[in-house]
Amino acid sequence: MKPQIEVIHGDITTQHVDVIVNAANPSLMGGGGVDGAIHRAAGPQLSEACKMVRQQQGECPPGHAVITIAGNLPAKAVIHTVGPIWQGGEQHEARILEDAYRNCLRLAADNGYKTMAFPAISTGVYGYPKQAAAEIAVQTVSTFLTRYNPLERVCFVCFDEETADIYRRLLEPQRGE
Ligand code: APR
């Protein structure tokens, strides 16, 4: 069966998927944006789990990803990744963003999860241009699903309509294939 890629305009904390991705920072200790929303909705168990990861592995460098329980969220697990901070495009931002998406996909697949949801990593506080970031997200997910296919559904959950439209346009040619 061909895996589905979906665009959802909404809040990632309410998604009923196996695993949601958090756009975290290297400390894994929470923050604003989607990170803050996920920590608030998951409750203190998530902070505790992140603290344990920190103690065991130290900080999570940009492009890497770690997995924890999901506390009170409908999802079964949270994958925390750290995207690049946009610095104009000459500081390997594209490669780091691609690594972030790929490492999340690998972690989800390696843990046997079938459905997952991504936010638009790095496009908020970290300032990555939305269109360029979405192109990397769609390309990396599509390539992963073509080559290695344990996932059944991947959702791009966009908090604003502008981002959702960008993703819809990028995915349009793939529909009906
Ligand atoms: N559901 C889905 N997407 C959301 C939600 C939500 N509840 N809240 C915010 N977003 C969107 C933003 O609109 C943006 O498109 O997530 C995208 C990523 O924005 P940020 O959360 O600012 O993440 P990022 O740009 O990767 O910056 C990471 O922000 O909060 C801190 O701890 C985090 O320091 C880290 C930095």
XYZ file of N, CA and C and ligand atoms in Angstrom:
567
model
N 0.844 -1.204 0.000
C 0.000 0.000 0.000
C 0.878 1.253 0.000
N 0.527 2.220 -0.849
C 1.309 3.451 -0.917
C 1.035 4.280 0.343
N 2.081 4.732 1.046
C 1.832 5.532 2.250
C 1.189 6.866 1.898
N 0.394 7.360 2.803
C -0.306 8.618 2.574
C 0.499 9.777 3.134
N 0.538 10.872 2.423
C 1.066 12.116 2.981
C -0.099 13.098 3.027
N -0.339 13.675 4.208
C -1.492 14.563 4.379
C -1.060 15.929 4.878
N -1.824 16.938 4.511
C -1.600 18.276 5.056
C -2.796 18.606 5.947
N -2.510 18.988 7.164
C -3.580 19.330 8.099
C -3.340 20.745 8.611
N -4.381 21.578 8.542
C -4.282 22.909 9.137
C -4.817 22.775 10.554
N -3.928 22.839 11.543
C -4.403 22.627 12.904
C -3.296 22.590 13.928
N -3.639 21.991 15.060
C -2.757 21.957 16.232
C -2.205 20.537 16.379
N -0.903 20.409 16.403
C -0.299 19.070 16.419
C -0.599 18.320 17.726
N -0.887 19.054 18.792
C -1.092 18.383 20.087
C -2.384 17.553 20.127
N -3.287 17.806 19.182
C -4.564 17.078 19.206
C -4.600 15.935 18.181
N -3.488 15.709 17.517
C -3.494 14.705 16.442
C -3.471 13.276 16.981
N -4.344 12.455 16.441
C -4.401 11.036 16.829
C -3.530 10.226 15.870
N -2.244 10.310 16.119
C -1.263 9.539 15.352
C -0.373 8.825 16.363
N 0.433 7.879 15.894
C 1.301 7.154 16.824
C 2.333 8.075 17.461
N 2.910 8.944 16.644
C 3.997 9.770 17.160
C 3.942 11.168 16.556
N 4.125 12.170 17.413
C 4.230 13.542 16.904
C 5.659 14.037 17.095
N 6.050 14.953 16.228
C 7.404 15.512 16.284
C 7.332 16.887 16.946
N 8.295 17.134 17.808
C 8.422 18.436 18.466
C 9.615 19.189 17.890
N 9.407 20.474 17.599
C 10.521 21.346 17.171
C 11.130 21.943 18.431
N 12.090 21.233 18.989
C 12.646 21.583 20.293
C 13.901 22.431 20.157
N 14.548 22.696 21.274
C 15.890 23.302 21.251
C 16.853 22.327 21.926
N 18.159 22.529 21.792
C 19.103 21.511 22.275
C 18.950 21.134 23.748
N 18.411 22.025 24.559
C 18.278 21.714 25.996
C 17.177 20.684 26.257
N 16.231 20.555 25.345
C 15.052 19.676 25.484
C 14.178 20.070 26.671
N 14.384 21.257 27.189
C 13.678 21.650 28.413
C 12.424 22.480 28.140
N 11.958 22.472 26.900
C 10.740 23.208 26.577
C 11.064 24.615 26.108
N 10.049 25.302 25.623
C 10.244 26.656 25.099
C 8.901 27.219 24.709
N 8.863 28.056 23.667
C 7.598 28.614 23.195
C 7.085 27.813 22.018
N 6.285 28.437 21.164
C 5.811 27.815 19.934
C 5.246 26.429 20.127
N 5.553 25.570 19.177
C 4.999 24.213 19.213
C 5.571 23.425 20.404
N 6.801 23.721 20.763
C 7.445 23.071 21.906
C 6.644 23.342 23.191
N 6.321 24.621 23.397
C 5.539 25.003 24.577
C 4.176 24.331 24.571
N 3.536 24.321 23.394
C 2.191 23.724 23.287
C 2.240 22.230 23.607
N 3.249 21.547 23.097
C 3.367 20.098 23.336
C 3.621 19.830 24.823
N 4.509 20.580 25.424
C 4.801 20.364 26.851
C 3.573 20.666 27.721
N 2.842 21.716 27.376
C 1.637 22.047 28.164
C 0.607 20.936 28.049
N 0.388 20.452 26.828
C -0.645 19.434 26.618
C -0.225 18.067 27.175
N 1.057 17.787 27.148
C 1.529 16.465 27.607
C 1.601 16.384 29.131
N 1.840 17.537 29.772
C 1.948 17.538 31.227
C 3.359 17.243 31.714
N 3.545 17.231 33.046
C 4.887 17.149 33.634
C 5.643 15.859 33.326
N 4.932 14.806 32.980
C 5.624 13.545 32.632
C 6.584 13.740 31.467
N 6.199 14.617 30.535
C 7.054 14.823 29.365
C 8.343 15.543 29.764
N 8.219 16.545 30.615
C 9.424 17.256 31.077
C 10.344 16.308 31.816
N 9.749 15.423 32.619
C 10.560 14.440 33.355
C 11.315 13.537 32.383
N 10.611 13.084 31.359
C 11.229 12.191 30.368
C 12.361 12.927 29.633
N 12.137 14.188 29.310
C 13.170 14.969 28.611
C 14.379 15.180 29.520
N 14.107 15.389 30.795
C 15.201 15.573 31.749
C 16.067 14.317 31.810
N 15.416 13.157 31.790
C 16.178 11.902 31.826
C 17.059 11.753 30.586
N 16.492 12.088 29.428
C 17.283 12.010 28.189
C 18.486 12.940 28.295
N 18.237 14.148 28.802
C 19.324 15.121 28.975
C 20.433 14.556 29.865
N 20.005 13.932 30.963
C 20.996 13.384 31.899
C 21.801 12.258 31.254
N 21.114 11.449 30.438
C 21.798 10.296 29.825
C 22.650 10.686 28.627
N 22.142 11.613 27.798
C 22.795 11.881 26.512
C 23.328 13.290 26.351
N 23.023 14.149 27.292
C 23.410 15.551 27.117
C 22.465 16.262 26.161
N 22.919 17.374 25.614
C 22.057 18.164 24.727
C 21.804 17.435 23.409
N 20.745 17.827 22.742
C 20.417 17.255 21.425
C 20.900 18.258 20.361
N 21.941 17.922 19.614
C 22.462 18.893 18.633
C 21.490 19.102 17.468
N 21.581 20.223 16.775
C 20.735 20.454 15.605
C 20.864 19.310 14.590
N 19.719 18.884 14.067
C 19.695 17.786 13.094
C 19.483 16.425 13.725
N 19.652 16.322 15.038
C 19.465 15.037 15.728
C 18.035 14.936 16.272
N 17.694 13.745 16.778
C 16.346 13.532 17.305
C 16.383 12.503 18.428
N 15.491 12.668 19.392
C 15.347 11.692 20.485
C 13.854 11.406 20.683
N 13.565 10.259 21.275
C 12.161 9.867 21.445
C 11.824 9.727 22.930
N 10.613 10.160 23.294
C 10.141 10.004 24.683
C 8.679 9.541 24.669
N 8.200 9.275 25.860
C 6.766 9.041 26.051
C 6.001 10.327 25.713
N 4.670 10.219 25.661
C 3.880 11.381 25.237
C 2.981 11.929 26.347
N 3.121 11.431 27.565
C 2.303 11.956 28.669
C 0.818 11.919 28.335
N 0.144 13.053 28.519
C -1.316 13.117 28.318
C -1.748 13.336 26.868
N -0.812 13.349 25.946
C -1.185 13.570 24.546
C -1.884 12.346 23.962
N -2.706 12.522 22.930
C -3.308 11.349 22.276
C -2.276 10.464 21.581
N -1.138 11.043 21.178
C -0.077 10.254 20.531
C 0.561 9.306 21.543
N 1.259 8.270 21.022
C 1.912 7.301 21.914
C 3.321 7.748 22.290
N 3.926 8.567 21.461
C 5.303 9.000 21.697
C 5.533 10.377 21.080
N 6.586 11.031 21.562
C 7.008 12.312 20.982
C 8.459 12.163 20.537
N 8.733 12.580 19.309
C 10.113 12.657 18.835
C 10.507 14.131 18.863
N 11.557 14.414 19.604
C 12.033 15.791 19.738
C 13.223 15.963 18.806
N 13.111 16.915 17.909
C 14.248 17.197 17.044
C 14.591 18.669 17.153
N 15.811 19.003 16.759
C 16.248 20.393 16.802
C 16.578 20.815 15.384
N 15.826 21.767 14.894
C 16.094 22.284 13.549
C 17.210 23.317 13.588
N 17.637 23.759 12.413
C 18.662 24.803 12.363
C 18.061 26.184 12.622
N 18.866 27.062 13.174
C 18.485 28.481 13.244
C 18.890 29.094 11.908
N 17.948 29.782 11.250
C 18.239 30.383 9.938
C 19.235 31.530 10.093
N 20.349 31.415 9.352
C 21.363 32.476 9.448
C 21.700 33.014 8.070
N 20.773 32.840 7.121
C 20.999 33.360 5.774
C 21.199 32.270 4.736
N 21.375 31.040 5.174
C 21.428 29.921 4.233
C 22.813 29.375 3.958
N 23.843 30.023 4.485
C 25.215 29.578 4.189
C 25.838 28.780 5.330
N 25.041 28.467 6.324
C 25.575 27.761 7.500
C 25.033 26.324 7.569
N 24.895 25.679 6.428
C 24.423 24.289 6.335
C 23.000 24.111 6.868
N 22.214 25.184 6.832
C 20.862 25.079 7.386
C 20.039 24.012 6.665
N 20.153 23.954 5.321
C 19.334 23.002 4.553
C 19.694 21.562 4.924
N 20.981 21.290 5.030
C 21.407 19.925 5.367
C 20.946 19.549 6.785
N 21.044 20.495 7.693
C 20.639 20.212 9.078
C 19.122 19.966 9.154
N 18.365 20.760 8.385
C 16.907 20.560 8.405
C 16.542 19.196 7.810
N 17.213 18.831 6.727
C 16.978 17.515 6.115
C 17.336 16.402 7.112
N 18.469 16.542 7.776
C 18.866 15.549 8.787
C 17.794 15.422 9.866
N 17.261 16.566 10.299
C 16.247 16.553 11.362
C 15.037 15.720 10.919
N 14.539 15.996 9.705
C 13.379 15.230 9.217
C 13.730 13.746 9.085
N 14.902 13.457 8.506
C 15.253 12.049 8.257
C 15.442 11.283 9.571
N 16.083 11.923 10.538
C 16.297 11.232 11.817
C 14.982 10.975 12.549
N 14.026 11.872 12.407
C 12.697 11.645 12.999
C 12.007 10.456 12.322
N 12.072 10.409 11.001
C 11.444 9.310 10.255
C 12.065 7.971 10.661
N 13.393 7.966 10.770
C 14.086 6.724 11.157
C 13.679 6.279 12.547
N 13.636 7.227 13.476
C 13.269 6.874 14.852
C 11.847 6.312 14.917
N 10.942 6.939 14.197
C 9.545 6.463 14.187
C 9.493 5.050 13.611
N 10.159 4.849 12.489
C 10.142 3.535 11.834
C 10.820 2.485 12.712
N 11.967 2.826 13.287
C 12.709 1.871 14.116
C 11.909 1.453 15.355
N 11.014 2.334 15.802
C 10.203 2.005 16.973
C 8.870 1.357 16.601
N 8.706 1.070 15.328
C 7.523 0.336 14.885
C 6.269 1.175 14.732
N 6.415 2.509 14.721
C 5.229 3.350 14.575
C 4.826 3.458 13.115
N 3.543 3.604 12.881
C 3.011 3.602 11.507
C 2.506 4.969 11.061
N 2.092 5.789 12.028
C 1.544 7.096 11.646
C 2.256 8.183 12.439
N 2.591 9.266 11.755
C 3.309 10.333 12.466
C 2.934 11.703 11.942
N 3.164 12.718 12.767
C 2.840 14.090 12.379
C 4.025 15.001 12.653
N 4.319 15.861 11.669
C 5.402 16.837 11.786
C 4.835 18.252 11.868
N 5.429 19.112 12.674
C 5.161 20.547 12.520
C 6.139 21.087 11.474
N 6.022 22.370 11.148
C 6.947 22.984 10.182
C 8.207 23.410 10.950
N 9.110 22.444 11.097
C 10.311 22.620 11.927
C 11.116 23.843 11.466
N 11.555 24.615 12.430
C 12.450 25.781 12.216
C 11.786 27.019 11.613
N 10.493 26.942 11.266
C 9.891 28.082 10.545
C 9.254 29.132 11.457
N 9.375 28.944 12.771
C 8.837 29.935 13.707
C 9.971 30.779 14.262
N 10.246 30.599 15.530
C 11.307 31.354 16.213
C 12.649 31.215 15.496
N 12.926 30.066 14.909
C 14.224 29.832 14.270
C 14.344 30.465 12.882
N 13.232 31.001 12.351
C 13.293 31.901 11.202
C 13.572 31.321 9.824
N 13.462 30.000 9.653
C 13.734 29.408 8.334
C 12.619 29.830 7.374
N 12.941 30.292 6.164
C 11.888 30.679 5.221
C 10.915 29.507 4.982
N 9.627 29.821 5.040
C 8.604 28.761 5.043
C 8.625 27.894 3.784
N 8.713 28.557 2.609
C 8.670 27.787 1.358
C 9.872 26.844 1.259
N 11.067 27.371 1.539
C 12.281 26.559 1.431
C 12.246 25.400 2.436
N 11.746 25.670 3.618
C 11.681 24.613 4.640
C 10.679 23.531 4.227
N 9.545 23.959 3.667
C 8.523 22.992 3.251
C 9.043 22.109 2.119
N 9.827 22.709 1.213
C 10.388 21.909 0.104
C 11.283 20.798 0.661
N 12.087 21.125 1.649
C 12.963 20.109 2.258
C 12.128 19.056 2.984
N 11.104 19.508 3.698
C 10.257 18.572 4.442
C 9.598 17.572 3.493
N 8.985 18.068 2.435
C 8.258 17.207 1.496
C 9.221 16.270 0.771
N 10.354 16.815 0.334
C 11.333 16.001 -0.392
C 11.888 14.878 0.497
N 12.232 15.221 1.724
C 12.859 14.244 2.622
C 11.865 13.146 3.004
N 10.637 13.540 3.296
C 9.621 12.547 3.664
C 9.300 11.660 2.455
N 9.109 12.277 1.289
C 8.762 11.492 0.093
C 9.864 10.495 -0.235
N 11.106 10.935 -0.181
C 12.230 10.040 -0.491
C 12.284 8.890 0.503
N 12.117 9.202 1.769
C 12.167 8.166 2.798
C 11.070 7.124 2.558
N 9.871 7.600 2.259
C 8.743 6.672 2.090
C 8.899 5.820 0.825
N 9.612 6.347 -0.153
C 9.820 5.581 -1.387
C 10.838 4.470 -1.175
N 11.920 4.832 -0.450
C 13.014 3.869 -0.307
C 12.777 2.846 0.784
N 12.075 3.274 1.815
C 11.968 2.458 3.011
C 10.581 2.739 3.551
N 9.762 1.740 3.596
C 8.352 2.057 3.713
C 7.602 1.387 4.863
N 8.059 1.567 6.086
C 7.302 0.968 7.174
C 6.174 1.878 7.673
N 6.161 3.132 7.233
C 5.157 4.082 7.720
C 3.941 4.090 6.795
N 2.756 4.204 7.395
C 1.530 4.206 6.587
C 1.016 5.611 6.309
N 1.256 6.535 7.266
C 0.721 7.887 7.079
C 1.634 8.908 7.750
N 1.972 9.946 7.002
C 2.751 11.056 7.550
C 1.944 12.331 7.322
N 1.703 13.089 8.414
C 0.931 14.327 8.299
C 1.829 15.521 8.543
N 1.679 16.536 7.702
C 2.308 17.822 7.962
C 1.232 18.690 8.625
N 1.429 18.983 9.892
C 0.421 19.763 10.612
C 0.874 21.220 10.636
N 0.097 22.054 9.935
C 0.471 23.462 9.760
C -0.427 24.327 10.633
N 0.188 25.172 11.410
C -0.551 25.988 12.373
C -1.236 27.167 11.685
N -0.684 27.602 10.568
C -1.291 28.731 9.850
C -1.634 28.304 8.421
N -2.617 29.016 7.880
C -3.140 28.665 6.548
C -2.072 28.861 5.461
N -1.234 29.882 5.623
C -0.188 30.150 4.618
C 0.731 28.925 4.480
N 1.149 28.381 5.611
C 2.031 27.211 5.581
C 1.301 26.008 4.980
N 0.038 25.834 5.352
C -0.745 24.706 4.818
C -0.837 24.804 3.296
N -1.032 26.027 2.779
C -1.124 26.224 1.319
C 0.190 25.876 0.628
N 1.292 26.250 1.245
C 2.607 25.931 0.669
C 2.747 24.412 0.539
N 2.424 23.699 1.590
C 2.532 22.232 1.555
C 1.570 21.639 0.529
N 0.346 22.158 0.467
C -0.643 21.605 -0.482
C -0.136 21.764 -1.904
N 0.424 22.930 -2.208
C 0.934 23.166 -3.567
C 2.079 22.216 -3.887
N 2.968 22.010 -2.911
C 4.119 21.123 -3.159
C 3.686 19.680 -3.372
N 2.607 19.288 -2.719
C 2.187 17.886 -2.799
C 1.230 17.617 -3.942
N 0.692 18.687 -4.544
C -0.298 18.532 -5.611
C 0.128 17.587 -6.743
N 1.326 17.756 -7.301
C 1.697 16.892 -8.432
C 1.731 15.419 -8.062
N 1.887 15.133 -6.758
C 1.992 13.731 -6.337
C 0.633 13.067 -6.207
N -0.450 13.903 -6.149
C -1.772 13.312 -5.997
C -2.159 12.560 -7.249
N -2.869 11.496 -7.062
C -3.394 10.739 -8.194
C -2.374 9.829 -8.840
N -1.167 9.814 -8.294
C -0.138 8.926 -8.869
C -0.483 7.484 -8.596
N 0.792 22.844 16.304
C 1.427 22.848 15.101
N 2.316 23.793 14.748
C 2.548 24.790 15.644
C 1.924 24.855 16.912
C 1.010 23.822 17.229
N 0.369 23.779 18.394
N 2.390 25.970 17.547
C 3.256 26.581 16.715
N 3.341 25.883 15.559
C 4.134 26.140 14.350
C 4.610 27.540 14.112
O 3.567 28.342 13.571
C 5.716 27.311 13.099
O 5.172 27.175 11.788
O 5.327 25.382 14.411
C 6.270 25.946 13.510
C 7.625 25.994 14.182
O 7.710 27.134 15.009
P 8.403 27.135 16.442
O 7.555 26.416 17.417
O 8.772 28.533 16.754
O 9.725 26.214 16.235
P 11.148 26.556 15.566
O 11.083 27.634 14.567
O 11.722 25.224 15.171
O 11.986 27.132 16.787
C 12.375 26.278 17.820
O 11.347 27.620 19.497
O 9.970 27.297 21.264
C 11.203 27.248 20.866
O 12.100 25.524 22.269
C 11.868 25.899 20.934
O 13.877 27.121 21.038
C 13.095 26.281 20.210
C 12.587 27.114 19.061
